[in-house]
PDB file of C-alpha atoms in Angstrom:
ATOM      1  CA  MET C1441      27.747  45.902 -74.250  1.00  0.00           C
ATOM      2  CA  LYS C1442      24.847  45.793 -76.669  1.00  0.00           C
ATOM      3  CA  ILE C1443      24.823  44.313 -80.176  1.00  0.00           C
ATOM      4  CA  HIS C1444      22.469  45.347 -82.978  1.00  0.00           C
ATOM      5  CA  PRO C1445      22.221  43.491 -86.298  1.00  0.00           C
ATOM      6  CA  LEU C1446      21.916  45.878 -89.250  1.00  0.00           C
ATOM      7  CA  ASN C1447      20.827  45.032 -92.786  1.00  0.00           C
ATOM      8  CA  THR C1448      22.473  47.179 -95.462  1.00  0.00           C
ATOM      9  CA  GLY C1449      20.560  45.691 -98.401  1.00  0.00           C
ATOM     10  CA  ASN C1450      20.184  42.521-100.432  1.00  0.00           C
ATOM     11  CA  PHE C1451      21.755  41.578-103.731  1.00  0.00           C
ATOM     12  CA  LYS C1452      22.010  38.710-106.196  1.00  0.00           C
ATOM     13  CA  LEU C1453      25.003  36.602-107.182  1.00  0.00           C
ATOM     14  CA  ASP C1454      25.423  33.634-109.483  1.00  0.00           C
ATOM     15  CA  GLY C1455      24.735  30.410-107.613  1.00  0.00           C
ATOM     16  CA  GLY C1456      27.476  28.515-109.398  1.00  0.00           C
ATOM     17  CA  ALA C1457      30.045  31.128-108.393  1.00  0.00           C
ATOM     18  CA  MET C1458      28.834  30.979-104.796  1.00  0.00           C
ATOM     19  CA  PHE C1459      29.112  27.185-104.538  1.00  0.00           C
ATOM     20  CA  GLY C1460      32.112  26.352-106.714  1.00  0.00           C
ATOM     21  CA  VAL C1461      32.305  22.705-107.799  1.00  0.00           C
ATOM     22  CA  VAL C1462      29.071  21.654-106.066  1.00  0.00           C
ATOM     23  CA  PRO C1463      26.277  20.789-108.555  1.00  0.00           C
ATOM     24  CA  LYS C1464      23.247  23.044-108.719  1.00  0.00           C
ATOM     25  CA  SER C1465      20.961  20.100-107.935  1.00  0.00           C
ATOM     26  CA  LEU C1466      22.520  20.069-104.457  1.00  0.00           C
ATOM     27  CA  TRP C1467      23.081  23.740-103.572  1.00  0.00           C
ATOM     28  CA  GLN C1468      19.662  24.909-104.757  1.00  0.00           C
ATOM     29  CA  ARG C1469      18.058  22.974-101.902  1.00  0.00           C
ATOM     30  CA  THR C1470      19.154  25.700 -99.508  1.00  0.00           C
ATOM     31  CA  ASN C1471      19.664  28.584-101.943  1.00  0.00           C
ATOM     32  CA  PRO C1472      17.107  28.434-104.779  1.00  0.00           C
ATOM     33  CA  ALA C1473      18.077  30.293-107.946  1.00  0.00           C
ATOM     34  CA  ASP C1474      15.981  32.316-110.375  1.00  0.00           C
ATOM     35  CA  ASN C1475      15.819  31.728-114.142  1.00  0.00           C
ATOM     36  CA  ASN C1476      19.170  33.489-114.549  1.00  0.00           C
ATOM     37  CA  ASN C1477      20.845  31.230-111.988  1.00  0.00           C
ATOM     38  CA  LEU C1478      21.012  34.110-109.488  1.00  0.00           C
ATOM     39  CA  CYS C1479      20.483  33.592-105.759  1.00  0.00           C
ATOM     40  CA  ASP C1480      19.446  36.132-103.137  1.00  0.00           C
ATOM     41  CA  TRP C1481      22.049  37.219-100.583  1.00  0.00           C
ATOM     42  CA  SER C1482      22.049  39.637 -97.669  1.00  0.00           C
ATOM     43  CA  MET C1483      24.672  42.137 -96.568  1.00  0.00           C
ATOM     44  CA  ARG C1484      24.283  42.244 -92.789  1.00  0.00           C
ATOM     45  CA  THR C1485      26.507  44.276 -90.555  1.00  0.00           C
ATOM     46  CA  MET C1486      26.785  44.454 -86.784  1.00  0.00           C
ATOM     47  CA  LEU C1487      26.727  47.540 -84.575  1.00  0.00           C
ATOM     48  CA  ILE C1488      28.281  47.141 -81.138  1.00  0.00           C
ATOM     49  CA  GLU C1489      27.792  49.575 -78.265  1.00  0.00           C
ATOM     50  CA  ASP C1490      30.622  49.024 -75.803  1.00  0.00           C
ATOM     51  CA  GLY C1491      31.247  51.742 -73.235  1.00  0.00           C
ATOM     52  CA  ASN C1492      32.291  54.871 -75.102  1.00  0.00           C
ATOM     53  CA  LYS C1493      32.818  52.882 -78.294  1.00  0.00           C
ATOM     54  CA  LEU C1494      30.321  52.483 -81.125  1.00  0.00           C
ATOM     55  CA  ILE C1495      31.756  49.857 -83.448  1.00  0.00           C
ATOM     56  CA  LEU C1496      30.480  48.916 -86.883  1.00  0.00           C
ATOM     57  CA  VAL C1497      31.579  45.572 -88.343  1.00  0.00           C
ATOM     58  CA  ASP C1498      31.592  45.855 -92.174  1.00  0.00           C
ATOM     59  CA  THR C1499      29.546  48.423 -94.083  1.00  0.00           C
ATOM     60  CA  GLY C1500      27.824  46.732 -97.007  1.00  0.00           C
ATOM     61  CA  ILE C1501      28.113  47.832-100.627  1.00  0.00           C
ATOM     62  CA  GLY C1502      27.276  51.535-100.288  1.00  0.00           C
ATOM     63  CA  ASP C1503      25.529  53.653-102.909  1.00  0.00           C
ATOM     64  CA  LYS C1504      28.234  55.484-104.859  1.00  0.00           C
ATOM     65  CA  GLN C1505      28.809  53.052-107.724  1.00  0.00           C
ATOM     66  CA  SER C1506      27.307  53.550-111.173  1.00  0.00           C
ATOM     67  CA  GLU C1507      23.882  52.367-112.258  1.00  0.00           C
ATOM     68  CA  LYS C1508      25.608  49.909-114.599  1.00  0.00           C
ATOM     69  CA  PHE C1509      27.630  48.463-111.712  1.00  0.00           C
ATOM     70  CA  PHE C1510      24.572  47.956-109.532  1.00  0.00           C
ATOM     71  CA  SER C1511      22.630  46.409-112.433  1.00  0.00           C
ATOM     72  CA  HIS C1512      24.975  43.416-112.287  1.00  0.00           C
ATOM     73  CA  TYR C1513      23.992  42.712-108.685  1.00  0.00           C
ATOM     74  CA  HIS C1514      20.274  43.606-108.623  1.00  0.00           C
ATOM     75  CA  LEU C1515      20.710  45.557-105.417  1.00  0.00           C
ATOM     76  CA  SER C1516      17.612  45.978-103.278  1.00  0.00           C
ATOM     77  CA  ASP C1517      17.328  49.356-101.565  1.00  0.00           C
ATOM     78  CA  GLU C1518      14.656  48.237 -99.102  1.00  0.00           C
ATOM     79  CA  ASN C1519      17.349  48.337 -96.435  1.00  0.00           C
ATOM     80  CA  SER C1520      20.439  50.506 -96.298  1.00  0.00           C
ATOM     81  CA  LEU C1521      23.055  51.236 -93.685  1.00  0.00           C
ATOM     82  CA  VAL C1522      22.500  54.892 -92.821  1.00  0.00           C
ATOM     83  CA  PRO C1523      18.683  54.817 -92.330  1.00  0.00           C
ATOM     84  CA  ASN C1524      18.940  51.666 -90.228  1.00  0.00           C
ATOM     85  CA  LEU C1525      21.678  53.231 -88.119  1.00  0.00           C
ATOM     86  CA  ASN C1526      19.493  56.310 -87.660  1.00  0.00           C
ATOM     87  CA  LYS C1527      16.555  54.110 -86.578  1.00  0.00           C
ATOM     88  CA  LEU C1528      18.669  52.985 -83.642  1.00  0.00           C
ATOM     89  CA  GLY C1529      19.118  56.627 -82.657  1.00  0.00           C
ATOM     90  CA  TYR C1530      22.681  57.037 -83.895  1.00  0.00           C
ATOM     91  CA  GLY C1531      24.222  59.475 -86.338  1.00  0.00           C
ATOM     92  CA  LEU C1532      27.189  58.848 -88.604  1.00  0.00           C
ATOM     93  CA  ASP C1533      29.542  60.978 -86.518  1.00  0.00           C
ATOM     94  CA  GLU C1534      28.908  58.862 -83.421  1.00  0.00           C
ATOM     95  CA  VAL C1535      30.556  55.745 -84.871  1.00  0.00           C
ATOM     96  CA  THR C1536      34.026  55.463 -83.311  1.00  0.00           C
ATOM     97  CA  ASP C1537      35.377  52.402 -85.131  1.00  0.00           C
ATOM     98  CA  VAL C1538      34.720  50.602 -88.410  1.00  0.00           C
ATOM     99  CA  PHE C1539      36.065  47.052 -88.374  1.00  0.00           C
ATOM    100  CA  LEU C1540      36.470  45.790 -91.953  1.00  0.00           C
ATOM    101  CA  THR C1541      36.703  42.003 -92.175  1.00  0.00           C
ATOM    102  CA  HIS C1542      38.180  42.456 -95.663  1.00  0.00           C
ATOM    103  CA  LEU C1543      38.053  44.941 -98.512  1.00  0.00           C
ATOM    104  CA  HIS C1544      35.844  43.308-101.144  1.00  0.00           C
ATOM    105  CA  PHE C1545      33.279  45.846-102.345  1.00  0.00           C
ATOM    106  CA  ASP C1546      30.248  44.236-100.672  1.00  0.00           C
ATOM    107  CA  HIS C1547      31.957  44.520 -97.278  1.00  0.00           C
ATOM    108  CA  CYS C1548      33.553  47.961 -97.408  1.00  0.00           C
ATOM    109  CA  GLY C1549      31.742  49.994-100.079  1.00  0.00           C
ATOM    110  CA  GLY C1550      29.548  51.714 -97.497  1.00  0.00           C
ATOM    111  CA  ALA C1551      32.632  53.163 -95.797  1.00  0.00           C
ATOM    112  CA  VAL C1552      33.122  55.831 -98.482  1.00  0.00           C
ATOM    113  CA  LYS C1553      30.705  58.219-100.216  1.00  0.00           C
ATOM    114  CA  TRP C1554      30.673  61.015-102.758  1.00  0.00           C
ATOM    115  CA  ASN C1555      31.131  64.510-101.394  1.00  0.00           C
ATOM    116  CA  LYS C1556      28.249  66.982-101.740  1.00  0.00           C
ATOM    117  CA  ASP C1557      29.057  68.115-105.271  1.00  0.00           C
ATOM    118  CA  ARG C1558      30.306  64.669-106.412  1.00  0.00           C
ATOM    119  CA  THR C1559      33.778  65.985-107.204  1.00  0.00           C
ATOM    120  CA  GLY C1560      35.568  63.717-104.762  1.00  0.00           C
ATOM    121  CA  LEU C1561      35.163  60.977-102.184  1.00  0.00           C
ATOM    122  CA  ASP C1562      34.871  61.243 -98.399  1.00  0.00           C
ATOM    123  CA  THR C1563      34.731  58.721 -95.597  1.00  0.00           C
ATOM    124  CA  VAL C1564      31.185  58.180 -94.309  1.00  0.00           C
ATOM    125  CA  PHE C1565      32.167  58.042 -90.630  1.00  0.00           C
ATOM    126  CA  LYS C1566      34.269  61.148 -90.026  1.00  0.00           C
ATOM    127  CA  ASN C1567      35.137  60.450 -86.393  1.00  0.00           C
ATOM    128  CA  ALA C1568      35.901  56.748 -86.737  1.00  0.00           C
ATOM    129  CA  HIS C1569      39.076  54.756 -87.036  1.00  0.00           C
ATOM    130  CA  TYR C1570      38.895  52.278 -89.922  1.00  0.00           C
ATOM    131  CA  TRP C1571      40.540  48.953 -89.066  1.00  0.00           C
ATOM    132  CA  SER C1572      42.221  46.526 -91.464  1.00  0.00           C
ATOM    133  CA  THR C1573      45.505  44.590 -91.434  1.00  0.00           C
ATOM    134  CA  ASP C1574      48.684  45.684 -93.161  1.00  0.00           C
ATOM    135  CA  ASN C1575      49.099  42.495 -95.209  1.00  0.00           C
ATOM    136  CA  HIS C1576      45.478  42.523 -96.376  1.00  0.00           C
ATOM    137  CA  TRP C1577      45.740  46.213 -97.208  1.00  0.00           C
ATOM    138  CA  LYS C1578      48.771  45.512 -99.387  1.00  0.00           C
ATOM    139  CA  TRP C1579      46.926  42.581-100.975  1.00  0.00           C
ATOM    140  CA  ALA C1580      43.939  44.825-101.782  1.00  0.00           C
ATOM    141  CA  THR C1581      45.879  47.830-103.066  1.00  0.00           C
ATOM    142  CA  GLU C1582      48.138  45.685-105.254  1.00  0.00           C
ATOM    143  CA  PRO C1583      45.442  43.232-106.370  1.00  0.00           C
ATOM    144  CA  ASN C1584      45.915  40.014-108.291  1.00  0.00           C
ATOM    145  CA  ALA C1585      44.021  39.626-111.560  1.00  0.00           C
ATOM    146  CA  ARG C1586      41.507  37.243-109.969  1.00  0.00           C
ATOM    147  CA  GLU C1587      40.369  39.704-107.282  1.00  0.00           C
ATOM    148  CA  LYS C1588      40.921  43.003-109.055  1.00  0.00           C
ATOM    149  CA  ALA C1589      37.205  43.444-109.780  1.00  0.00           C
ATOM    150  CA  SER C1590      36.403  43.065-106.068  1.00  0.00           C
ATOM    151  CA  PHE C1591      39.004  45.539-104.757  1.00  0.00           C
ATOM    152  CA  LEU C1592      37.775  48.927-105.968  1.00  0.00           C
ATOM    153  CA  LYS C1593      40.174  51.842-105.414  1.00  0.00           C
ATOM    154  CA  GLU C1594      37.315  54.249-104.718  1.00  0.00           C
ATOM    155  CA  ASN C1595      36.288  52.081-101.739  1.00  0.00           C
ATOM    156  CA  ILE C1596      39.778  51.771-100.334  1.00  0.00           C
ATOM    157  CA  MET C1597      42.146  54.651-101.009  1.00  0.00           C
ATOM    158  CA  PRO C1598      39.986  57.449 -99.499  1.00  0.00           C
ATOM    159  CA  ILE C1599      40.246  55.652 -96.153  1.00  0.00           C
ATOM    160  CA  GLN C1600      44.027  55.924 -96.206  1.00  0.00           C
ATOM    161  CA  GLU C1601      43.977  59.462 -97.580  1.00  0.00           C
ATOM    162  CA  SER C1602      41.686  60.573 -94.744  1.00  0.00           C
ATOM    163  CA  GLY C1603      44.232  59.578 -92.097  1.00  0.00           C
ATOM    164  CA  GLN C1604      41.635  57.368 -90.396  1.00  0.00           C
ATOM    165  CA  LEU C1605      43.192  54.019 -91.344  1.00  0.00           C
ATOM    166  CA  LYS C1606      44.511  51.791 -88.546  1.00  0.00           C
ATOM    167  CA  PHE C1607      45.971  48.293 -88.674  1.00  0.00           C
ATOM    168  CA  ILE C1608      45.291  45.353 -86.387  1.00  0.00           C
ATOM    169  CA  GLU C1609      48.419  43.338 -85.758  1.00  0.00           C
ATOM    170  CA  ARG C1610      48.289  39.693 -86.775  1.00  0.00           C
ATOM    171  CA  ASN C1611      50.062  37.260 -84.476  1.00  0.00           C
ATOM    172  CA  GLY C1612      49.443  33.820 -85.917  1.00  0.00           C
ATOM    173  CA  ASP C1613      45.963  32.675 -86.964  1.00  0.00           C
ATOM    174  CA  TYR C1614      44.108  33.541 -83.756  1.00  0.00           C
ATOM    175  CA  THR C1615      44.739  36.596 -81.623  1.00  0.00           C
ATOM    176  CA  LYS C1616      43.036  37.189 -78.291  1.00  0.00           C
ATOM    177  CA  ASN C1617      41.954  40.752 -77.517  1.00  0.00           C
ATOM    178  CA  ALA C1618      43.138  41.820 -80.950  1.00  0.00           C
ATOM    179  CA  PHE C1619      40.683  44.699 -80.998  1.00  0.00           C
ATOM    180  CA  ASN C1620      38.507  46.195 -78.246  1.00  0.00           C
ATOM    181  CA  ASN C1621      38.349  42.890 -76.361  1.00  0.00           C
ATOM    182  CA  PHE C1622      37.439  40.986 -79.547  1.00  0.00           C
ATOM    183  CA  ASP C1623      39.303  37.820 -80.352  1.00  0.00           C
ATOM    184  CA  VAL C1624      40.085  37.646 -84.059  1.00  0.00           C
ATOM    185  CA  LEU C1625      40.529  34.572 -86.255  1.00  0.00           C
ATOM    186  CA  PHE C1626      42.607  35.268 -89.361  1.00  0.00           C
ATOM    187  CA  VAL C1627      41.880  33.123 -92.426  1.00  0.00           C
ATOM    188  CA  ASP C1628      43.512  33.186 -95.847  1.00  0.00           C
ATOM    189  CA  GLY C1629      41.474  30.925 -98.137  1.00  0.00           C
ATOM    190  CA  HIS C1630      38.914  33.459 -99.324  1.00  0.00           C
ATOM    191  CA  THR C1631      41.394  36.321 -99.471  1.00  0.00           C
ATOM    192  CA  GLU C1632      44.589  37.215 -97.635  1.00  0.00           C
ATOM    193  CA  SER C1633      44.116  37.798 -93.881  1.00  0.00           C
ATOM    194  CA  MET C1634      40.333  38.058 -93.690  1.00  0.00           C
ATOM    195  CA  MET C1635      39.377  38.797 -90.074  1.00  0.00           C
ATOM    196  CA  ILE C1636      36.637  36.860 -88.280  1.00  0.00           C
ATOM    197  CA  PRO C1637      35.740  38.617 -84.995  1.00  0.00           C
ATOM    198  CA  HIS C1638      34.704  36.585 -81.946  1.00  0.00           C
ATOM    199  CA  VAL C1639      32.709  38.705 -79.494  1.00  0.00           C
ATOM    200  CA  LYS C1640      31.824  37.604 -75.962  1.00  0.00           C
ATOM    201  CA  TYR C1641      28.224  38.644 -75.318  1.00  0.00           C
ATOM    202  CA  LYS C1642      25.798  37.648 -72.556  1.00  0.00           C
ATOM    203  CA  GLY C1643      27.648  34.426 -71.840  1.00  0.00           C
ATOM    204  CA  LYS C1644      27.904  33.429 -75.502  1.00  0.00           C
ATOM    205  CA  THR C1645      30.533  33.784 -78.213  1.00  0.00           C
ATOM    206  CA  ILE C1646      29.139  35.570 -81.258  1.00  0.00           C
ATOM    207  CA  VAL C1647      31.178  34.982 -84.429  1.00  0.00           C
ATOM    208  CA  PHE C1648      30.741  37.353 -87.367  1.00  0.00           C
ATOM    209  CA  MET C1649      31.258  34.933 -90.244  1.00  0.00           C
ATOM    210  CA  ALA C1650      32.046  37.306 -93.160  1.00  0.00           C
ATOM    211  CA  ASP C1651      32.945  35.081 -96.139  1.00  0.00           C
ATOM    212  CA  LEU C1652      34.320  32.099 -94.253  1.00  0.00           C
ATOM    213  CA  LEU C1653      30.737  30.804 -94.085  1.00  0.00           C
ATOM    214  CA  PRO C1654      28.401  32.880 -96.286  1.00  0.00           C
ATOM    215  CA  SER C1655      25.307  30.768 -95.511  1.00  0.00           C
ATOM    216  CA  ILE C1656      24.184  27.563 -93.853  1.00  0.00           C
ATOM    217  CA  GLY C1657      24.308  26.074 -97.338  1.00  0.00           C
ATOM    218  CA  HIS C1658      28.098  26.334 -97.127  1.00  0.00           C
ATOM    219  CA  ILE C1659      28.492  24.224 -93.992  1.00  0.00           C
ATOM    220  CA  PRO C1660      29.358  20.920 -95.773  1.00  0.00           C
ATOM    221  CA  LEU C1661      33.092  21.004 -96.398  1.00  0.00           C
ATOM    222  CA  PRO C1662      33.186  20.836-100.235  1.00  0.00           C
ATOM    223  CA  TYR C1663      30.764  23.779-100.496  1.00  0.00           C
ATOM    224  CA  VAL C1664      33.408  26.444-101.116  1.00  0.00           C
ATOM    225  CA  MET C1665      32.852  29.601-103.154  1.00  0.00           C
ATOM    226  CA  GLY C1666      34.330  29.948-106.608  1.00  0.00           C
ATOM    227  CA  TYR C1667      35.449  33.413-105.488  1.00  0.00           C
ATOM    228  CA  ASP C1668      37.936  32.011-102.969  1.00  0.00           C
ATOM    229  CA  THR C1669      41.549  32.481-103.987  1.00  0.00           C
ATOM    230  CA  ARG C1670      42.773  29.349-102.183  1.00  0.00           C
ATOM    231  CA  PRO C1671      39.796  26.934-102.045  1.00  0.00           C
ATOM    232  CA  LEU C1672      41.684  24.017-100.506  1.00  0.00           C
ATOM    233  CA  LEU C1673      42.875  26.286 -97.723  1.00  0.00           C
ATOM    234  CA  THR C1674      39.305  27.491 -97.169  1.00  0.00           C
ATOM    235  CA  LEU C1675      38.232  23.865 -96.844  1.00  0.00           C
ATOM    236  CA  SER C1676      40.775  23.155 -94.109  1.00  0.00           C
ATOM    237  CA  GLU C1677      40.152  26.480 -92.332  1.00  0.00           C
ATOM    238  CA  LYS C1678      36.416  25.862 -92.375  1.00  0.00           C
ATOM    239  CA  GLU C1679      36.788  22.277 -91.135  1.00  0.00           C
ATOM    240  CA  LYS C1680      38.860  23.380 -88.158  1.00  0.00           C
ATOM    241  CA  PHE C1681      36.547  26.272 -87.309  1.00  0.00           C
ATOM    242  CA  LEU C1682      33.312  24.271 -87.610  1.00  0.00           C
ATOM    243  CA  LYS C1683      34.522  21.605 -85.183  1.00  0.00           C
ATOM    244  CA  ILE C1684      35.438  24.246 -82.595  1.00  0.00           C
ATOM    245  CA  ALA C1685      32.193  26.151 -83.164  1.00  0.00           C
ATOM    246  CA  ALA C1686      30.079  23.033 -82.635  1.00  0.00           C
ATOM    247  CA  LYS C1687      31.994  22.015 -79.516  1.00  0.00           C
ATOM    248  CA  GLU C1688      31.986  25.497 -77.968  1.00  0.00           C
ATOM    249  CA  GLU C1689      28.370  26.245 -79.012  1.00  0.00           C
ATOM    250  CA  PHE C1690      29.272  29.447 -80.828  1.00  0.00           C
ATOM    251  CA  ILE C1691      26.511  31.638 -82.244  1.00  0.00           C
ATOM    252  CA  LEU C1692      27.313  32.207 -85.921  1.00  0.00           C
ATOM    253  CA  PHE C1693      26.153  35.569 -87.287  1.00  0.00           C
ATOM    254  CA  LEU C1694      25.718  35.077 -91.034  1.00  0.00           C
ATOM    255  CA  GLU C1695      26.526  38.156 -93.089  1.00  0.00           C
ATOM    256  CA  HIS C1696      25.215  36.862 -96.414  1.00  0.00           C
ATOM    257  CA  ASP C1697      22.551  34.223 -95.724  1.00  0.00           C
ATOM    258  CA  PHE C1698      19.320  35.677 -97.136  1.00  0.00           C
ATOM    259  CA  HIS C1699      17.104  33.274 -95.185  1.00  0.00           C
ATOM    260  CA  ASN C1700      18.939  32.813 -91.869  1.00  0.00           C
ATOM    261  CA  GLU C1701      20.514  35.467 -89.658  1.00  0.00           C
ATOM    262  CA  CYS C1702      22.155  33.189 -87.081  1.00  0.00           C
ATOM    263  CA  CYS C1703      22.766  29.507 -86.475  1.00  0.00           C
ATOM    264  CA  THR C1704      24.371  27.005 -84.140  1.00  0.00           C
ATOM    265  CA  LEU C1705      26.136  23.795 -85.150  1.00  0.00           C
ATOM    266  CA  GLN C1706      26.297  20.165 -84.058  1.00  0.00           C
ATOM    267  CA  GLU C1707      28.415  17.114 -84.803  1.00  0.00           C
ATOM    268  CA  THR C1708      26.603  14.389 -86.768  1.00  0.00           C
ATOM    269  CA  ASP C1709      27.597  11.157 -88.477  1.00  0.00           C
ATOM    270  CA  ARG C1710      27.902  13.234 -91.670  1.00  0.00           C
ATOM    271  CA  GLY C1711      30.195  15.778 -90.056  1.00  0.00           C
ATOM    272  CA  VAL C1712      29.301  19.179 -88.609  1.00  0.00           C
ATOM    273  CA  ARG C1713      25.837  20.332 -89.612  1.00  0.00           C
ATOM    274  CA  VAL C1714      23.398  23.075 -88.667  1.00  0.00           C
ATOM    275  CA  LYS C1715      21.641  22.609 -85.335  1.00  0.00           C
ATOM    276  CA  GLU C1716      19.288  25.580 -85.098  1.00  0.00           C
ATOM    277  CA  THR C1717      18.615  28.760 -87.049  1.00  0.00           C
ATOM    278  CA  PHE C1718      17.131  31.933 -85.560  1.00  0.00           C
ATOM    279  CA  SER C1719      17.275  35.697 -85.667  1.00  0.00           C
ATOM    280  CA  PHE C1720      19.691  37.494 -83.390  1.00  0.00           C
ATOM    281  CA  ASN C1721      16.895  39.256 -81.528  1.00  0.00           C
ATOM    282  CA  GLU C1722      15.079  35.964 -80.907  1.00  0.00           C
ATOM    283  CA  LEU C1723      18.032  34.784 -78.835  1.00  0.00           C
ATOM    284  CA  PHE C1724      18.966  38.065 -77.169  1.00  0.00           C
TER     285      PHE C1724
END
């Protein structure tokens, strides 16, 4: 097995929305905001070579939305998914599986593109299975008013229409070998049945954090995003996970932290806190 981190671009989101009830005077220590209260965030994905499988975990925001849509998020095009995949020597048709932690637009938008004449939408990875869960799929395709702006039909329905959609079965909150020898933690605070893959790699457990822990600035328990549908549940899910991650010395791969790609955790007298930060390639 070989793991490659991939950056699909950077964007900006309101700091208050990203940190919920926490005052700006506290969260800006780790995530400084500009004059419009916007903070920088990454959209990292992970490419996993495993035997005859080439697995992509999340896809970033993509490039098919309107100029007006992108203007809200100040998307940087310095990095994008397809060129970075090509730099590793892989083409789009070689990806066998796309594992979508959840279906918010910044995690799945890169899974679908316009066709050549922009008359319809196609999946980006023609030979891949796209993996979700049935209860999250239902949640996303019949969205509540709070999340409706994050679940965009053009990102979601073409996957089903292509016949490439597959579901991972959820058995409780933690399923061993749920997908291609990954263990998967299911959490429901941010959105229904978000999947957090745990990958065994070179004697370590690598955890792709998705939106359970967007950045190291979210490690203290009250630092919960305003976007989360069930913030108190996120708090308890995060507390349980952080204790296990510190004890087991997990490597946390941070999808959205603009400044830090990976971190480890430790128990302190103030609770679980960051131990070390580093890039993935520094460790492996």
